[in-house]
Protein backbone atom coordinates (compact mmCIF):
# COMPACT_ATOMS: atom_id res chain seq x y z
CA UNK A 1 0.00 0.00 0.00
CA UNK A 2 1.42 3.36 -1.06
CA UNK A 3 1.49 6.39 1.20
CA UNK A 4 -0.25 8.72 -1.25
CA UNK A 5 -2.32 8.21 -4.38
CA UNK A 6 -2.97 11.39 -6.31
CA UNK A 7 -5.83 11.36 -8.80
CA UNK A 8 -5.50 14.05 -11.44
CA UNK A 9 -2.59 15.17 -13.58
CA UNK A 10 -2.99 18.93 -13.89
CA UNK A 11 -1.28 21.69 -11.95
CA UNK A 12 -2.78 20.57 -8.62
CA UNK A 13 -2.07 16.88 -9.11
CA UNK A 14 1.49 17.35 -10.36
CA UNK A 15 2.15 19.97 -7.68
CA UNK A 16 1.00 17.47 -5.08
CA UNK A 17 3.14 14.73 -6.63
CA UNK A 18 6.26 16.89 -6.50
CA UNK A 19 5.84 17.84 -2.86
CA UNK A 20 4.76 14.37 -1.80
CA UNK A 21 7.90 12.92 -3.36
CA UNK A 22 10.03 15.56 -1.67
CA UNK A 23 8.51 14.48 1.66
CA UNK A 24 9.85 10.99 0.80
CA UNK A 25 6.37 9.53 0.65
CA UNK A 26 5.68 6.50 -1.55
CA UNK A 27 3.65 8.34 -4.16
CA UNK A 28 1.67 7.51 -7.29
CA UNK A 29 -0.14 9.92 -9.59
CA UNK A 30 -2.98 8.65 -11.79
CA UNK A 31 -4.66 10.64 -14.56
CA UNK A 32 -6.69 10.04 -17.67
CA UNK A 33 -4.63 12.76 -19.36
CA UNK A 34 -1.62 14.45 -17.79
CA UNK A 35 -1.77 18.21 -18.05
CA UNK A 36 -5.56 18.14 -17.89
CA UNK A 37 -7.45 21.20 -19.02
CA UNK A 38 -4.23 23.16 -18.52
CA UNK A 39 -2.97 21.73 -21.80
CA UNK A 40 -5.42 23.83 -23.81
CA UNK A 41 -4.54 27.21 -22.33
CA UNK A 42 -3.25 29.20 -25.29
CA UNK A 43 -1.15 31.68 -23.35
CA UNK A 44 -0.49 31.96 -19.62
CA UNK A 45 0.44 35.55 -18.84
CA UNK A 46 0.04 35.26 -15.07
CA UNK A 47 2.45 32.40 -14.35
CA UNK A 48 5.00 34.36 -12.36
CA UNK A 49 8.49 34.39 -13.82
CA UNK A 50 7.53 32.97 -17.20
CA UNK A 51 4.81 35.13 -18.77
CA UNK A 52 3.40 34.07 -22.11
CA UNK A 53 4.17 30.37 -21.78
CA UNK A 54 1.52 28.10 -23.28
CA UNK A 55 -0.46 25.87 -20.97
CA UNK A 56 0.81 22.78 -22.78
CA UNK A 57 4.46 23.78 -22.35
CA UNK A 58 3.90 24.65 -18.70
CA UNK A 59 2.31 21.27 -18.01
CA UNK A 60 5.16 19.52 -19.83
CA UNK A 61 7.60 21.26 -17.48
CA UNK A 62 5.54 20.19 -14.47
CA UNK A 63 5.54 16.59 -15.66
CA UNK A 64 9.28 16.58 -16.37
CA UNK A 65 9.99 18.00 -12.91
CA UNK A 66 7.89 15.32 -11.20
CA UNK A 67 9.56 12.54 -13.20
CA UNK A 68 12.92 13.65 -11.82
CA UNK A 69 11.68 12.30 -8.46
CA UNK A 70 10.73 8.94 -10.00
CA UNK A 71 7.04 9.29 -9.21
CA UNK A 72 5.02 6.75 -11.23
CA UNK A 73 2.68 8.65 -13.55
CA UNK A 74 -0.05 6.19 -14.46
CA UNK A 75 -2.40 6.77 -17.40
CA UNK A 76 -5.69 5.36 -16.20
CA UNK A 77 -9.26 6.54 -15.67
CA UNK A 78 -10.32 6.07 -12.08
CA UNK A 79 -13.89 4.79 -11.81
CA UNK A 80 -14.21 4.25 -8.09
CA UNK A 81 -12.52 4.78 -4.74
CA UNK A 82 -13.38 2.54 -1.79
CA UNK A 83 -12.50 2.86 1.88
CA UNK A 84 -10.61 -0.23 3.06
CA UNK A 85 -8.76 -1.14 6.22
CA UNK A 86 -5.75 1.14 6.57
CA UNK A 87 -6.57 3.33 3.61
CA UNK A 88 -8.29 3.33 0.23
CA UNK A 89 -8.65 1.20 -2.88
CA UNK A 90 -8.61 3.01 -6.22
CA UNK A 91 -10.20 1.20 -9.16
CA UNK A 92 -9.50 1.91 -12.82
CA UNK A 93 -8.20 -0.52 -15.44
CA UNK A 94 -6.00 -1.68 -12.58
CA UNK A 95 -6.51 -1.56 -8.81
CA UNK A 96 -4.30 0.52 -6.52
CA UNK A 97 -4.13 1.00 -2.76
CA UNK A 98 -3.02 4.01 -0.74
CA UNK A 99 -3.09 5.27 2.84
CA UNK A 100 -4.21 8.71 1.70
CA UNK A 101 -5.93 10.17 -1.35
CA UNK A 102 -5.41 13.56 -2.97
CA UNK A 103 -8.23 14.32 -5.40
CA UNK A 104 -7.19 16.85 -8.04
CA UNK A 105 -9.53 16.05 -10.91
CA UNK A 106 -10.66 19.62 -11.57
CA UNK A 107 -13.64 20.63 -13.69
CA UNK A 108 -15.16 20.14 -17.12
CA UNK A 109 -16.63 22.57 -19.64
CA UNK A 110 -20.19 23.66 -18.99
CA UNK A 111 -22.60 23.13 -21.88
CA UNK A 112 -25.45 25.40 -22.91
CA UNK A 113 -27.92 22.52 -22.96
CA UNK A 114 -29.82 23.79 -26.00
CA UNK A 115 -31.25 22.03 -29.08
CA UNK A 116 -28.62 21.29 -31.72
CA UNK A 117 -25.64 21.67 -29.37
CA UNK A 118 -24.82 17.98 -29.10
CA UNK A 119 -25.81 17.31 -32.70
CA UNK A 120 -23.22 19.75 -34.06
CA UNK A 121 -20.54 19.29 -31.40
CA UNK A 122 -17.23 19.08 -33.23
CA UNK A 123 -18.93 20.14 -36.45
CA UNK A 124 -19.37 23.84 -35.79
CA UNK A 125 -19.84 23.78 -32.02
CA UNK A 126 -16.65 23.74 -29.93
CA UNK A 127 -15.46 24.01 -26.33
CA UNK A 128 -11.72 24.46 -26.96
CA UNK A 129 -10.66 27.56 -28.86
CA UNK A 130 -6.99 26.56 -28.67
CA UNK A 131 -7.70 23.20 -30.27
CA UNK A 132 -10.21 24.23 -32.90
CA UNK A 133 -9.65 27.94 -33.51
CA UNK A 134 -7.24 27.40 -36.41
CA UNK A 135 -10.05 25.69 -38.34
CA UNK A 136 -11.80 29.03 -38.76
CA UNK A 137 -9.32 31.14 -40.67
CA UNK A 138 -11.15 34.05 -42.35
CA UNK A 139 -14.51 32.75 -41.08
CA UNK A 140 -17.30 34.33 -39.05
CA UNK A 141 -17.55 32.84 -35.58
CA UNK A 142 -19.03 33.59 -32.18
CA UNK A 143 -17.97 33.05 -28.59
CA UNK A 144 -20.65 32.53 -25.96
CA UNK A 145 -19.79 33.92 -22.53
CA UNK A 146 -18.63 37.07 -20.80
CA UNK A 147 -15.93 35.95 -18.38
CA UNK A 148 -12.18 35.56 -18.71
CA UNK A 149 -12.30 32.29 -20.64
CA UNK A 150 -14.62 33.86 -23.21
CA UNK A 151 -12.53 37.03 -23.45
CA UNK A 152 -9.29 35.09 -23.85
CA UNK A 153 -10.99 32.92 -26.45
CA UNK A 154 -12.11 35.95 -28.44
CA UNK A 155 -8.62 37.46 -28.25
CA UNK A 156 -7.05 34.34 -29.68
CA UNK A 157 -9.76 33.63 -32.24
CA UNK A 158 -9.63 37.16 -33.68
CA UNK A 159 -6.20 36.34 -35.08
CA UNK A 160 -7.74 33.59 -37.22
CA UNK A 161 -11.29 34.66 -37.91
CA UNK A 162 -12.65 37.35 -40.16
CA UNK A 163 -15.05 38.40 -37.41
CA UNK A 164 -15.69 37.27 -33.84
CA UNK A 165 -18.98 38.02 -32.09
CA UNK A 166 -19.07 37.76 -28.30
CA UNK A 167 -22.56 36.79 -27.16
CA UNK A 168 -23.22 37.44 -23.49
CA UNK A 169 -26.45 37.31 -21.50
CA UNK A 170 -25.38 40.05 -19.07
CA UNK A 171 -25.16 43.79 -19.54
CA UNK A 172 -21.38 44.06 -19.27
CA UNK A 173 -18.45 41.67 -19.68
CA UNK A 174 -17.22 40.32 -16.34
CA UNK A 175 -13.70 39.47 -17.52
CA UNK A 176 -10.83 41.02 -15.61
CA UNK A 177 -10.26 44.59 -16.83
CA UNK A 178 -7.05 43.86 -18.75
CA UNK A 179 -8.77 41.19 -20.86
CA UNK A 180 -12.03 43.08 -21.22
CA UNK A 181 -10.30 46.22 -22.45
CA UNK A 182 -8.25 44.22 -24.95
CA UNK A 183 -11.46 42.74 -26.38
CA UNK A 184 -13.12 46.14 -26.65
CA UNK A 185 -10.13 47.52 -28.56
CA UNK A 186 -10.10 44.65 -31.07
CA UNK A 187 -11.32 45.80 -34.48
CA UNK A 188 -12.79 42.48 -35.58
CA UNK A 189 -14.50 41.60 -32.29
CA UNK A 190 -18.12 42.63 -31.76
CA UNK A 191 -19.63 42.47 -28.26
CA UNK A 192 -23.35 41.72 -28.13
CA UNK A 193 -24.86 41.78 -24.63
CA UNK A 194 -28.22 40.89 -23.11
CA UNK A 195 -28.70 37.98 -25.49
CA UNK A 196 -28.88 34.18 -25.20
CA UNK A 197 -28.28 31.50 -27.79
CA UNK A 198 -31.33 29.22 -27.68
CA UNK A 199 -30.72 26.84 -30.59
CA UNK A 200 -27.99 25.69 -32.97
CA UNK A 201 -29.14 25.11 -36.54
CA UNK A 202 -27.44 23.40 -39.46
CA UNK A 203 -27.51 20.70 -42.08
CA UNK A 204 -25.48 17.69 -43.16
CA UNK A 205 -22.41 19.91 -43.64
CA UNK A 206 -22.49 21.13 -40.04
CA UNK A 207 -23.69 24.13 -38.08
CA UNK A 208 -24.83 27.07 -40.21
CA UNK A 209 -26.44 29.52 -37.78
CA UNK A 210 -27.75 30.07 -34.27
CA UNK A 211 -31.08 31.32 -33.01
CA UNK A 212 -31.12 34.01 -30.32
CA UNK A 213 -33.75 34.66 -27.66
CA UNK A 214 -34.62 38.00 -29.23
CA UNK A 215 -35.85 36.16 -32.31
CA UNK A 216 -32.83 36.94 -34.48
CA UNK A 217 -30.80 34.33 -36.32
CA UNK A 218 -27.05 34.73 -36.77
CA UNK A 219 -25.26 33.04 -39.66
CA UNK A 220 -21.99 31.59 -38.37
CA UNK A 221 -19.28 29.17 -39.40
CA UNK A 222 -18.40 28.24 -35.83
CA UNK A 223 -19.58 28.63 -32.24
CA UNK A 224 -17.24 28.46 -29.24
CA UNK A 225 -18.92 27.94 -25.88
CA UNK A 226 -16.99 29.46 -22.97
CA UNK A 227 -19.51 29.74 -20.13
CA UNK A 228 -17.45 28.30 -17.33
CA UNK A 229 -16.98 24.87 -15.86
CA UNK A 230 -18.63 22.41 -13.51
CA UNK A 231 -16.75 20.39 -10.87
CA UNK A 232 -15.89 16.76 -11.53
CA UNK A 233 -17.19 15.56 -8.17
CA UNK A 234 -18.34 12.00 -8.95
CA UNK A 235 -15.43 10.36 -7.09
CA UNK A 236 -15.84 12.75 -4.17
CA UNK A 237 -19.51 11.78 -3.90
CA UNK A 238 -18.61 8.09 -3.79
CA UNK A 239 -16.31 8.83 -0.86
CA UNK A 240 -19.11 10.80 0.83
CA UNK A 241 -16.97 13.91 0.85
CA UNK A 242 -18.97 17.02 1.74
CA UNK A 243 -19.83 19.34 -1.17
CA UNK A 244 -20.96 22.95 -1.16
CA UNK A 245 -24.12 24.20 -2.88
CA UNK A 246 -22.26 24.55 -6.20
CA UNK A 247 -20.86 21.02 -6.12
CA UNK A 248 -17.30 21.91 -5.11
CA UNK A 249 -15.64 20.02 -2.27
CA UNK A 250 -15.56 21.78 1.07
CA UNK A 251 -11.99 21.84 2.36
CA UNK A 252 -10.14 23.28 5.33
CA UNK A 253 -7.08 25.50 5.00
CA UNK A 254 -4.89 22.37 4.88
CA UNK A 255 -6.96 20.98 1.95
CA UNK A 256 -8.45 18.27 4.19
CA UNK A 257 -12.05 17.13 3.80
CA UNK A 258 -14.61 15.68 6.20
CA UNK A 259 -13.29 12.21 5.30
CA UNK A 260 -10.11 11.36 7.17
CA UNK A 261 -7.18 10.76 4.82
CA UNK A 262 -8.83 12.44 1.82
CA UNK A 263 -7.54 15.78 0.55
CA UNK A 264 -8.74 17.86 -2.37
CA UNK A 265 -6.65 20.36 -4.33
CA UNK A 266 -7.17 22.59 -7.33
CA UNK A 267 -10.33 23.55 -9.16
CA UNK A 268 -12.45 20.90 -7.42
CA UNK A 269 -11.96 22.54 -4.02
CA UNK A 270 -14.05 25.44 -2.74
CA UNK A 271 -11.21 27.17 -0.90
CA UNK A 272 -10.99 29.95 -3.49
CA UNK A 273 -12.93 31.16 -6.48
CA UNK A 274 -9.64 31.97 -8.22
CA UNK A 275 -9.14 28.94 -10.45
CA UNK A 276 -5.62 29.41 -11.82
CA UNK A 277 -2.45 27.40 -12.42
CA UNK A 278 -0.72 29.08 -9.50
CA UNK A 279 -3.52 28.50 -6.99
CA UNK A 280 -3.93 24.88 -8.09
CA UNK A 281 -0.22 24.14 -7.79
CA UNK A 282 -0.08 25.75 -4.34
CA UNK A 283 -3.09 23.77 -3.13
CA UNK A 284 -1.45 20.59 -4.37
CA UNK A 285 1.67 21.30 -2.33
CA UNK A 286 -0.42 22.04 0.78
CA UNK A 287 -2.40 18.82 0.33
CA UNK A 288 0.84 16.84 0.07
CA UNK A 289 2.16 18.38 3.28
CA UNK A 290 -1.11 17.58 5.04
CA UNK A 291 -0.98 13.97 3.82
CA UNK A 292 2.58 13.75 5.15
CA UNK A 293 1.55 14.97 8.61
CA UNK A 294 -1.39 12.55 8.63
CA UNK A 295 0.81 9.59 7.75
CA UNK A 296 3.45 10.50 10.33
CA UNK A 297 0.75 10.87 12.98
CA UNK A 298 -0.77 7.48 12.19
CA UNK A 299 2.41 5.43 11.85
Coordinates of C-alpha atoms in Angstrom, one line a residue:
X1 CA 0.0 0.0 0.0
X2 CA 1.4 3.4 -1.1
X3 CA 1.5 6.4 1.2
X4 CA -0.3 8.7 -1.2
X5 CA -2.3 8.2 -4.4
X6 CA -3.0 11.4 -6.3
X7 CA -5.8 11.4 -8.8
X8 CA -5.5 14.1 -11.4
X9 CA -2.6 15.2 -13.6
X10 CA -3.0 18.9 -13.9
X11 CA -1.3 21.7 -11.9
X12 CA -2.8 20.6 -8.6
X13 CA -2.1 16.9 -9.1
X14 CA 1.5 17.3 -10.4
X15 CA 2.2 20.0 -7.7
X16 CA 1.0 17.5 -5.1
X17 CA 3.1 14.7 -6.6
X18 CA 6.3 16.9 -6.5
X19 CA 5.8 17.8 -2.9
X20 CA 4.8 14.4 -1.8
X21 CA 7.9 12.9 -3.4
X22 CA 10.0 15.6 -1.7
X23 CA 8.5 14.5 1.7
X24 CA 9.9 11.0 0.8
X25 CA 6.4 9.5 0.6
X26 CA 5.7 6.5 -1.5
X27 CA 3.7 8.3 -4.2
X28 CA 1.7 7.5 -7.3
X29 CA -0.1 9.9 -9.6
X30 CA -3.0 8.6 -11.8
X31 CA -4.7 10.6 -14.6
X32 CA -6.7 10.0 -17.7
X33 CA -4.6 12.8 -19.4
X34 CA -1.6 14.4 -17.8
X35 CA -1.8 18.2 -18.0
X36 CA -5.6 18.1 -17.9
X37 CA -7.4 21.2 -19.0
X38 CA -4.2 23.2 -18.5
X39 CA -3.0 21.7 -21.8
X40 CA -5.4 23.8 -23.8
X41 CA -4.5 27.2 -22.3
X42 CA -3.3 29.2 -25.3
X43 CA -1.1 31.7 -23.3
X44 CA -0.5 32.0 -19.6
X45 CA 0.4 35.6 -18.8
X46 CA 0.0 35.3 -15.1
X47 CA 2.5 32.4 -14.4
X48 CA 5.0 34.4 -12.4
X49 CA 8.5 34.4 -13.8
X50 CA 7.5 33.0 -17.2
X51 CA 4.8 35.1 -18.8
X52 CA 3.4 34.1 -22.1
X53 CA 4.2 30.4 -21.8
X54 CA 1.5 28.1 -23.3
X55 CA -0.5 25.9 -21.0
X56 CA 0.8 22.8 -22.8
X57 CA 4.5 23.8 -22.3
X58 CA 3.9 24.6 -18.7
X59 CA 2.3 21.3 -18.0
X60 CA 5.2 19.5 -19.8
X61 CA 7.6 21.3 -17.5
X62 CA 5.5 20.2 -14.5
X63 CA 5.5 16.6 -15.7
X64 CA 9.3 16.6 -16.4
X65 CA 10.0 18.0 -12.9
X66 CA 7.9 15.3 -11.2
X67 CA 9.6 12.5 -13.2
X68 CA 12.9 13.7 -11.8
X69 CA 11.7 12.3 -8.5
X70 CA 10.7 8.9 -10.0
X71 CA 7.0 9.3 -9.2
X72 CA 5.0 6.7 -11.2
X73 CA 2.7 8.7 -13.6
X74 CA 0.0 6.2 -14.5
X75 CA -2.4 6.8 -17.4
X76 CA -5.7 5.4 -16.2
X77 CA -9.3 6.5 -15.7
X78 CA -10.3 6.1 -12.1
X79 CA -13.9 4.8 -11.8
X80 CA -14.2 4.2 -8.1
X81 CA -12.5 4.8 -4.7
X82 CA -13.4 2.5 -1.8
X83 CA -12.5 2.9 1.9
X84 CA -10.6 -0.2 3.1
X85 CA -8.8 -1.1 6.2
X86 CA -5.7 1.1 6.6
X87 CA -6.6 3.3 3.6
X88 CA -8.3 3.3 0.2
X89 CA -8.7 1.2 -2.9
X90 CA -8.6 3.0 -6.2
X91 CA -10.2 1.2 -9.2
X92 CA -9.5 1.9 -12.8
X93 CA -8.2 -0.5 -15.4
X94 CA -6.0 -1.7 -12.6
X95 CA -6.5 -1.6 -8.8
X96 CA -4.3 0.5 -6.5
X97 CA -4.1 1.0 -2.8
X98 CA -3.0 4.0 -0.7
X99 CA -3.1 5.3 2.8
X100 CA -4.2 8.7 1.7
X101 CA -5.9 10.2 -1.4
X102 CA -5.4 13.6 -3.0
X103 CA -8.2 14.3 -5.4
X104 CA -7.2 16.8 -8.0
X105 CA -9.5 16.1 -10.9
X106 CA -10.7 19.6 -11.6
X107 CA -13.6 20.6 -13.7
X108 CA -15.2 20.1 -17.1
X109 CA -16.6 22.6 -19.6
X110 CA -20.2 23.7 -19.0
X111 CA -22.6 23.1 -21.9
X112 CA -25.5 25.4 -22.9
X113 CA -27.9 22.5 -23.0
X114 CA -29.8 23.8 -26.0
X115 CA -31.3 22.0 -29.1
X116 CA -28.6 21.3 -31.7
X117 CA -25.6 21.7 -29.4
X118 CA -24.8 18.0 -29.1
X119 CA -25.8 17.3 -32.7
X120 CA -23.2 19.8 -34.1
X121 CA -20.5 19.3 -31.4
X122 CA -17.2 19.1 -33.2
X123 CA -18.9 20.1 -36.4
X124 CA -19.4 23.8 -35.8
X125 CA -19.8 23.8 -32.0
X126 CA -16.6 23.7 -29.9
X127 CA -15.5 24.0 -26.3
X128 CA -11.7 24.5 -27.0
X129 CA -10.7 27.6 -28.9
X130 CA -7.0 26.6 -28.7
X131 CA -7.7 23.2 -30.3
X132 CA -10.2 24.2 -32.9
X133 CA -9.7 27.9 -33.5
X134 CA -7.2 27.4 -36.4
X135 CA -10.1 25.7 -38.3
X136 CA -11.8 29.0 -38.8
X137 CA -9.3 31.1 -40.7
X138 CA -11.1 34.1 -42.3
X139 CA -14.5 32.8 -41.1
X140 CA -17.3 34.3 -39.0
X141 CA -17.5 32.8 -35.6
X142 CA -19.0 33.6 -32.2
X143 CA -18.0 33.1 -28.6
X144 CA -20.7 32.5 -26.0
X145 CA -19.8 33.9 -22.5
X146 CA -18.6 37.1 -20.8
X147 CA -15.9 36.0 -18.4
X148 CA -12.2 35.6 -18.7
X149 CA -12.3 32.3 -20.6
X150 CA -14.6 33.9 -23.2
X151 CA -12.5 37.0 -23.4
X152 CA -9.3 35.1 -23.8
X153 CA -11.0 32.9 -26.4
X154 CA -12.1 36.0 -28.4
X155 CA -8.6 37.5 -28.2
X156 CA -7.1 34.3 -29.7
X157 CA -9.8 33.6 -32.2
X158 CA -9.6 37.2 -33.7
X159 CA -6.2 36.3 -35.1
X160 CA -7.7 33.6 -37.2
X161 CA -11.3 34.7 -37.9
X162 CA -12.6 37.4 -40.2
X163 CA -15.1 38.4 -37.4
X164 CA -15.7 37.3 -33.8
X165 CA -19.0 38.0 -32.1
X166 CA -19.1 37.8 -28.3
X167 CA -22.6 36.8 -27.2
X168 CA -23.2 37.4 -23.5
X169 CA -26.4 37.3 -21.5
X170 CA -25.4 40.0 -19.1
X171 CA -25.2 43.8 -19.5
X172 CA -21.4 44.1 -19.3
X173 CA -18.5 41.7 -19.7
X174 CA -17.2 40.3 -16.3
X175 CA -13.7 39.5 -17.5
X176 CA -10.8 41.0 -15.6
X177 CA -10.3 44.6 -16.8
X178 CA -7.1 43.9 -18.8
X179 CA -8.8 41.2 -20.9
X180 CA -12.0 43.1 -21.2
X181 CA -10.3 46.2 -22.5
X182 CA -8.3 44.2 -25.0
X183 CA -11.5 42.7 -26.4
X184 CA -13.1 46.1 -26.6
X185 CA -10.1 47.5 -28.6
X186 CA -10.1 44.6 -31.1
X187 CA -11.3 45.8 -34.5
X188 CA -12.8 42.5 -35.6
X189 CA -14.5 41.6 -32.3
X190 CA -18.1 42.6 -31.8
X191 CA -19.6 42.5 -28.3
X192 CA -23.4 41.7 -28.1
X193 CA -24.9 41.8 -24.6
X194 CA -28.2 40.9 -23.1
X195 CA -28.7 38.0 -25.5
X196 CA -28.9 34.2 -25.2
X197 CA -28.3 31.5 -27.8
X198 CA -31.3 29.2 -27.7
X199 CA -30.7 26.8 -30.6
X200 CA -28.0 25.7 -33.0
X201 CA -29.1 25.1 -36.5
X202 CA -27.4 23.4 -39.5
X203 CA -27.5 20.7 -42.1
X204 CA -25.5 17.7 -43.2
X205 CA -22.4 19.9 -43.6
X206 CA -22.5 21.1 -40.0
X207 CA -23.7 24.1 -38.1
X208 CA -24.8 27.1 -40.2
X209 CA -26.4 29.5 -37.8
X210 CA -27.8 30.1 -34.3
X211 CA -31.1 31.3 -33.0
X212 CA -31.1 34.0 -30.3
X213 CA -33.7 34.7 -27.7
X214 CA -34.6 38.0 -29.2
X215 CA -35.8 36.2 -32.3
X216 CA -32.8 36.9 -34.5
X217 CA -30.8 34.3 -36.3
X218 CA -27.1 34.7 -36.8
X219 CA -25.3 33.0 -39.7
X220 CA -22.0 31.6 -38.4
X221 CA -19.3 29.2 -39.4
X222 CA -18.4 28.2 -35.8
X223 CA -19.6 28.6 -32.2
X224 CA -17.2 28.5 -29.2
X225 CA -18.9 27.9 -25.9
X226 CA -17.0 29.5 -23.0
X227 CA -19.5 29.7 -20.1
X228 CA -17.4 28.3 -17.3
X229 CA -17.0 24.9 -15.9
X230 CA -18.6 22.4 -13.5
X231 CA -16.7 20.4 -10.9
X232 CA -15.9 16.8 -11.5
X233 CA -17.2 15.6 -8.2
X234 CA -18.3 12.0 -8.9
X235 CA -15.4 10.4 -7.1
X236 CA -15.8 12.8 -4.2
X237 CA -19.5 11.8 -3.9
X238 CA -18.6 8.1 -3.8
X239 CA -16.3 8.8 -0.9
X240 CA -19.1 10.8 0.8
X241 CA -17.0 13.9 0.8
X242 CA -19.0 17.0 1.7
X243 CA -19.8 19.3 -1.2
X244 CA -21.0 23.0 -1.2
X245 CA -24.1 24.2 -2.9
X246 CA -22.3 24.5 -6.2
X247 CA -20.9 21.0 -6.1
X248 CA -17.3 21.9 -5.1
X249 CA -15.6 20.0 -2.3
X250 CA -15.6 21.8 1.1
X251 CA -12.0 21.8 2.4
X252 CA -10.1 23.3 5.3
X253 CA -7.1 25.5 5.0
X254 CA -4.9 22.4 4.9
X255 CA -7.0 21.0 1.9
X256 CA -8.5 18.3 4.2
X257 CA -12.1 17.1 3.8
X258 CA -14.6 15.7 6.2
X259 CA -13.3 12.2 5.3
X260 CA -10.1 11.4 7.2
X261 CA -7.2 10.8 4.8
X262 CA -8.8 12.4 1.8
X263 CA -7.5 15.8 0.6
X264 CA -8.7 17.9 -2.4
X265 CA -6.7 20.4 -4.3
X266 CA -7.2 22.6 -7.3
X267 CA -10.3 23.5 -9.2
X268 CA -12.4 20.9 -7.4
X269 CA -12.0 22.5 -4.0
X270 CA -14.0 25.4 -2.7
X271 CA -11.2 27.2 -0.9
X272 CA -11.0 29.9 -3.5
X273 CA -12.9 31.2 -6.5
X274 CA -9.6 32.0 -8.2
X275 CA -9.1 28.9 -10.5
X276 CA -5.6 29.4 -11.8
X277 CA -2.5 27.4 -12.4
X278 CA -0.7 29.1 -9.5
X279 CA -3.5 28.5 -7.0
X280 CA -3.9 24.9 -8.1
X281 CA -0.2 24.1 -7.8
X282 CA -0.1 25.8 -4.3
X283 CA -3.1 23.8 -3.1
X284 CA -1.4 20.6 -4.4
X285 CA 1.7 21.3 -2.3
X286 CA -0.4 22.0 0.8
X287 CA -2.4 18.8 0.3
X288 CA 0.8 16.8 0.1
X289 CA 2.2 18.4 3.3
X290 CA -1.1 17.6 5.0
X291 CA -1.0 14.0 3.8
X292 CA 2.6 13.8 5.1
X293 CA 1.5 15.0 8.6
X294 CA -1.4 12.6 8.6
X295 CA 0.8 9.6 7.7
X296 CA 3.4 10.5 10.3
X297 CA 0.8 10.9 13.0
X298 CA -0.8 7.5 12.2
X299 CA 2.4 5.4 11.9

